[in-house]
Amino acid sequence: MTYLEMMKQDKPYCCSDFNLPHDEQITAKNLCFEFNNTHADNEEKRKEILSKLLGTFDGNAVINPIFNCDYGFNIHIHGFALINHNCTILDTSPVHIGNGCFIAPGVCISAASHPIIAKQRNNGILISKPIHIGDDVWIGANVTVCGGVTIGKGSVIGAGSVVVKDIPAGVVAVGNPCRVMRKITEADKVVSVELDNNPENA
């Protein structure tokens, strides 16, 4: 098995960072630079770049600059998603983002980690674990999602949280470390005011 094949597996691994395919990383960083310097109205160019960068991308996801990642090929967006400004995905392992996900500004999704022992860190040892974000998840601003985590369908992660353990489906979870606060219920529905086309209502 090559290191590239190991990285694409949906399972944890530990290795020397020096052995990972850095040419692939340079390619990703160049594509991120190109993407982040496109004009706001050039949606087709952005989609073209993302189709080269990401492992799974069907053109329905919206990613706003500035966006950064390690490799790109390990990021799998399964349908529509909105990834807002200044998000970073460290995809040394697969990162799966479900259909209908909203990811707010400043979010860091990191499959990569390092040993607690300083000597191992300094010697370039890397720990990596895959991440699974279910359909219809909303991740609030400045959240950190750590390696090995699964966030269940429809859950909401409060702004500033640090997700270090699995979060079940259909809940609101907040904090550092992130904990489930309550289930999402019909009482959470909001009333939407729809204005007609009458200029007096503008």
mmCIF file of C-alpha atoms in Angstrom:
data_model
loop_
_atom_site.group_PDB
_atom_site.id
_atom_site.type_symbol
_atom_site.label_atom_id
_atom_site.label_comp_id
_atom_site.label_asym_id
_atom_site.label_seq_id
_atom_site.Cartn_x
_atom_site.Cartn_y
_atom_site.Cartn_z
ATOM 1 C CA MET A 1 0.000 0.000 0.000
ATOM 2 C CA THR A 2 1.283 3.474 -0.844
ATOM 3 C CA TYR A 3 0.971 6.464 1.486
ATOM 4 C CA LEU A 4 -1.520 7.994 -0.924
ATOM 5 C CA GLU A 5 -3.688 4.876 -0.717
ATOM 6 C CA MET A 6 -3.405 4.885 3.079
ATOM 7 C CA MET A 7 -4.560 8.503 3.241
ATOM 8 C CA LYS A 8 -7.657 7.729 1.200
ATOM 9 C CA GLN A 9 -8.766 4.902 3.483
ATOM 10 C CA ASP A 10 -11.670 5.614 5.799
ATOM 11 C CA LYS A 11 -9.701 4.600 8.880
ATOM 12 C CA PRO A 12 -7.184 6.220 11.285
ATOM 13 C CA TYR A 13 -3.441 6.015 10.723
ATOM 14 C CA CYS A 14 -0.172 7.294 12.190
ATOM 15 C CA CYS A 15 2.934 7.964 10.127
ATOM 16 C CA SER A 16 5.774 10.362 9.456
ATOM 17 C CA ASP A 17 4.515 13.553 7.839
ATOM 18 C CA PHE A 18 7.689 13.570 5.752
ATOM 19 C CA ASN A 19 6.447 10.500 3.854
ATOM 20 C CA LEU A 20 3.139 11.994 2.722
ATOM 21 C CA PRO A 21 2.788 13.081 -0.937
ATOM 22 C CA HIS A 22 3.879 16.700 -0.711
ATOM 23 C CA ASP A 23 3.641 17.215 -4.475
ATOM 24 C CA GLU A 24 -0.109 16.640 -4.100
ATOM 25 C CA GLN A 25 -0.160 19.198 -1.298
ATOM 26 C CA ILE A 26 1.600 21.805 -3.429
ATOM 27 C CA THR A 27 -0.921 21.212 -6.216
ATOM 28 C CA ALA A 28 -3.782 21.766 -3.752
ATOM 29 C CA LYS A 29 -2.255 24.946 -2.378
ATOM 30 C CA ASN A 30 -1.789 26.336 -5.876
ATOM 31 C CA LEU A 31 -5.432 25.568 -6.719
ATOM 32 C CA CYS A 32 -6.555 27.206 -3.451
ATOM 33 C CA PHE A 33 -4.537 30.291 -4.333
ATOM 34 C CA GLU A 34 -6.132 30.389 -7.777
ATOM 35 C CA PHE A 35 -9.612 29.910 -6.300
ATOM 36 C CA ASN A 36 -9.137 32.569 -3.621
ATOM 37 C CA ASN A 37 -8.086 35.121 -6.219
ATOM 38 C CA THR A 38 -11.026 34.722 -8.584
ATOM 39 C CA HIS A 39 -13.516 37.544 -9.036
ATOM 40 C CA ALA A 40 -16.779 37.211 -7.107
ATOM 41 C CA ASP A 41 -18.881 37.098 -10.284
ATOM 42 C CA ASN A 42 -16.821 34.355 -11.952
ATOM 43 C CA GLU A 43 -18.780 31.379 -10.622
ATOM 44 C CA GLU A 44 -17.905 29.101 -13.538
ATOM 45 C CA LYS A 45 -14.178 29.560 -12.946
ATOM 46 C CA ARG A 46 -14.602 28.785 -9.250
ATOM 47 C CA LYS A 47 -16.516 25.591 -10.050
ATOM 48 C CA GLU A 48 -13.847 24.580 -12.553
ATOM 49 C CA ILE A 49 -11.120 24.965 -9.935
ATOM 50 C CA LEU A 50 -13.119 23.128 -7.257
ATOM 51 C CA SER A 51 -13.765 20.232 -9.624
ATOM 52 C CA LYS A 52 -9.982 19.844 -9.961
ATOM 53 C CA LEU A 53 -9.317 20.333 -6.242
ATOM 54 C CA LEU A 54 -11.959 18.265 -4.463
ATOM 55 C CA GLY A 55 -12.396 14.510 -4.378
ATOM 56 C CA THR A 56 -16.193 14.704 -4.720
ATOM 57 C CA PHE A 57 -17.906 17.808 -6.094
ATOM 58 C CA ASP A 58 -20.976 17.878 -8.336
ATOM 59 C CA GLY A 59 -21.082 21.647 -8.819
ATOM 60 C CA ASN A 60 -23.896 22.287 -6.330
ATOM 61 C CA ALA A 61 -21.747 23.305 -3.383
ATOM 62 C CA VAL A 62 -20.930 26.953 -2.756
ATOM 63 C CA ILE A 63 -17.560 27.770 -1.206
ATOM 64 C CA ASN A 64 -16.654 31.364 -0.427
ATOM 65 C CA PRO A 65 -13.033 32.527 -0.312
ATOM 66 C CA ILE A 66 -10.818 32.437 1.564
ATOM 67 C CA PHE A 67 -10.737 28.615 1.518
ATOM 68 C CA ASN A 68 -7.732 26.441 2.337
ATOM 69 C CA CYS A 69 -7.085 22.715 2.511
ATOM 70 C CA ASP A 70 -4.184 20.270 2.714
ATOM 71 C CA TYR A 71 -4.819 17.976 -0.241
ATOM 72 C CA GLY A 72 -8.331 18.469 -1.594
ATOM 73 C CA PHE A 73 -8.711 14.951 -2.990
ATOM 74 C CA ASN A 74 -9.866 13.758 0.447
ATOM 75 C CA ILE A 75 -12.742 16.279 0.646
ATOM 76 C CA HIS A 76 -16.048 14.752 -0.441
ATOM 77 C CA ILE A 77 -19.092 17.041 -0.674
ATOM 78 C CA HIS A 78 -22.181 14.933 -1.271
ATOM 79 C CA GLY A 79 -24.597 17.380 -2.918
ATOM 80 C CA PHE A 80 -25.400 20.941 -1.911
ATOM 81 C CA ALA A 81 -23.362 22.620 0.826
ATOM 82 C CA LEU A 82 -22.551 26.181 1.778
ATOM 83 C CA ILE A 83 -19.030 26.676 3.100
ATOM 84 C CA ASN A 84 -18.622 30.300 4.108
ATOM 85 C CA HIS A 85 -15.583 32.586 4.271
ATOM 86 C CA ASN A 86 -12.263 31.692 5.910
ATOM 87 C CA CYS A 87 -12.785 27.961 6.336
ATOM 88 C CA THR A 88 -9.938 25.460 6.491
ATOM 89 C CA ILE A 89 -10.128 21.699 5.943
ATOM 90 C CA LEU A 90 -7.046 19.636 6.812
ATOM 91 C CA ASP A 91 -7.863 16.520 4.834
ATOM 92 C CA THR A 92 -5.017 14.124 5.591
ATOM 93 C CA SER A 93 -7.895 11.595 5.900
ATOM 94 C CA PRO A 94 -11.266 11.596 4.130
ATOM 95 C CA VAL A 95 -13.655 14.377 5.150
ATOM 96 C CA HIS A 96 -17.265 13.709 4.135
ATOM 97 C CA ILE A 97 -19.727 16.633 4.074
ATOM 98 C CA GLY A 98 -23.375 15.700 3.601
ATOM 99 C CA ASN A 99 -26.057 17.229 1.421
ATOM 100 C CA GLY A 100 -27.629 20.397 2.798
ATOM 101 C CA CYS A 101 -24.778 21.298 5.163
ATOM 102 C CA PHE A 102 -24.170 24.889 6.234
ATOM 103 C CA ILE A 103 -20.651 25.652 7.442
ATOM 104 C CA ALA A 104 -20.239 29.163 8.849
ATOM 105 C CA PRO A 105 -17.216 31.499 8.600
ATOM 106 C CA GLY A 106 -13.999 30.586 10.352
ATOM 107 C CA VAL A 107 -14.650 26.853 10.731
ATOM 108 C CA CYS A 108 -11.658 24.491 10.951
ATOM 109 C CA ILE A 109 -12.216 20.826 10.099
ATOM 110 C CA SER A 110 -9.028 18.937 10.906
ATOM 111 C CA ALA A 111 -8.459 15.247 10.295
ATOM 112 C CA ALA A 112 -4.821 15.870 11.216
ATOM 113 C CA SER A 113 -3.356 15.874 14.706
ATOM 114 C CA HIS A 114 -0.012 15.314 16.427
ATOM 115 C CA PRO A 115 1.320 13.244 19.357
ATOM 116 C CA ILE A 116 1.292 14.616 22.890
ATOM 117 C CA ILE A 117 4.987 13.706 23.326
ATOM 118 C CA ALA A 118 7.029 16.679 22.102
ATOM 119 C CA LYS A 119 9.878 14.581 20.698
ATOM 120 C CA GLN A 120 7.457 12.706 18.445
ATOM 121 C CA ARG A 121 5.872 15.949 17.270
ATOM 122 C CA ASN A 122 9.272 17.411 16.494
ATOM 123 C CA ASN A 123 10.172 14.294 14.528
ATOM 124 C CA GLY A 124 7.194 14.866 12.234
ATOM 125 C CA ILE A 125 4.827 12.163 13.473
ATOM 126 C CA LEU A 126 1.268 12.732 12.224
ATOM 127 C CA ILE A 127 -1.987 11.233 13.495
ATOM 128 C CA SER A 128 -4.949 11.319 11.123
ATOM 129 C CA LYS A 129 -8.594 10.236 11.483
ATOM 130 C CA PRO A 130 -11.516 10.594 9.036
ATOM 131 C CA ILE A 131 -14.441 12.954 9.660
ATOM 132 C CA HIS A 132 -18.103 12.442 8.731
ATOM 133 C CA ILE A 133 -20.577 15.340 8.722
ATOM 134 C CA GLY A 134 -24.124 14.162 8.039
ATOM 135 C CA ASP A 135 -26.802 15.673 5.820
ATOM 136 C CA ASP A 136 -28.416 18.970 6.873
ATOM 137 C CA VAL A 137 -25.851 19.768 9.584
ATOM 138 C CA TRP A 138 -25.273 23.423 10.501
ATOM 139 C CA ILE A 139 -21.849 24.228 11.949
ATOM 140 C CA GLY A 140 -21.662 27.687 13.536
ATOM 141 C CA ALA A 141 -18.918 30.274 13.193
ATOM 142 C CA ASN A 142 -15.397 29.507 14.415
ATOM 143 C CA VAL A 143 -16.103 25.866 15.273
ATOM 144 C CA THR A 144 -13.271 23.322 15.292
ATOM 145 C CA VAL A 145 -14.136 19.760 14.263
ATOM 146 C CA CYS A 146 -11.400 17.278 15.226
ATOM 147 C CA GLY A 147 -10.360 14.033 13.591
ATOM 148 C CA GLY A 148 -12.386 10.878 14.094
ATOM 149 C CA VAL A 149 -15.650 12.749 14.696
ATOM 150 C CA THR A 150 -19.067 11.987 13.220
ATOM 151 C CA ILE A 151 -21.811 14.628 13.393
ATOM 152 C CA GLY A 152 -25.273 13.156 12.909
ATOM 153 C CA LYS A 153 -27.893 14.269 10.403
ATOM 154 C CA GLY A 154 -29.622 17.584 11.045
ATOM 155 C CA SER A 155 -27.636 18.575 14.132
ATOM 156 C CA VAL A 156 -26.550 22.135 14.914
ATOM 157 C CA ILE A 157 -23.132 22.925 16.397
ATOM 158 C CA GLY A 158 -23.046 26.232 18.277
ATOM 159 C CA ALA A 159 -20.540 28.939 17.376
ATOM 160 C CA GLY A 160 -17.085 28.590 18.900
ATOM 161 C CA SER A 161 -17.502 24.925 19.848
ATOM 162 C CA VAL A 162 -14.723 22.335 19.741
ATOM 163 C CA VAL A 163 -16.064 18.974 18.582
ATOM 164 C CA VAL A 164 -13.866 16.145 19.862
ATOM 165 C CA LYS A 165 -16.470 13.347 20.140
ATOM 166 C CA ASP A 166 -19.357 12.093 18.023
ATOM 167 C CA ILE A 167 -22.570 14.143 18.050
ATOM 168 C CA PRO A 168 -25.856 12.273 17.430
ATOM 169 C CA ALA A 169 -28.475 13.271 14.875
ATOM 170 C CA GLY A 170 -31.094 15.946 15.465
ATOM 171 C CA VAL A 171 -29.592 17.826 18.398
ATOM 172 C CA VAL A 172 -28.166 21.205 19.362
ATOM 173 C CA ALA A 173 -24.637 20.828 20.740
ATOM 174 C CA VAL A 174 -22.318 23.544 22.052
ATOM 175 C CA GLY A 175 -19.180 24.173 24.074
ATOM 176 C CA ASN A 176 -15.560 23.204 24.537
ATOM 177 C CA PRO A 177 -15.636 20.268 24.539
ATOM 178 C CA CYS A 178 -18.879 20.200 22.531
ATOM 179 C CA ARG A 179 -21.786 18.579 24.387
ATOM 180 C CA VAL A 180 -25.390 17.876 23.488
ATOM 181 C CA MET A 181 -27.718 20.480 24.976
ATOM 182 C CA ARG A 182 -31.096 19.298 23.707
ATOM 183 C CA LYS A 183 -33.016 17.729 20.833
ATOM 184 C CA ILE A 184 -34.300 19.805 17.927
ATOM 185 C CA THR A 185 -38.122 19.914 17.991
ATOM 186 C CA GLU A 186 -41.054 21.490 16.141
ATOM 187 C CA ALA A 187 -40.875 24.334 18.671
ATOM 188 C CA ASP A 188 -37.685 25.491 16.923
ATOM 189 C CA LYS A 189 -39.570 26.495 13.782
ATOM 190 C CA VAL A 190 -39.484 30.215 13.002
ATOM 191 C CA VAL A 191 -42.155 32.273 11.281
ATOM 192 C CA SER A 192 -41.001 33.661 7.935
ATOM 193 C CA VAL A 193 -42.414 36.977 6.733
ATOM 194 C CA GLU A 194 -42.785 36.949 2.956
ATOM 195 C CA LEU A 195 -43.154 40.330 1.266
ATOM 196 C CA ASP A 196 -44.965 40.652 -2.047
ATOM 197 C CA ASN A 197 -43.656 42.654 -4.992
ATOM 198 C CA ASN A 198 -45.446 45.834 -3.937
ATOM 199 C CA PRO A 199 -42.789 48.601 -3.720
ATOM 200 C CA GLU A 200 -44.553 49.910 -0.633
ATOM 201 C CA ASN A 201 -43.521 46.726 1.203
ATOM 202 C CA ALA A 202 -39.845 46.995 0.295
#
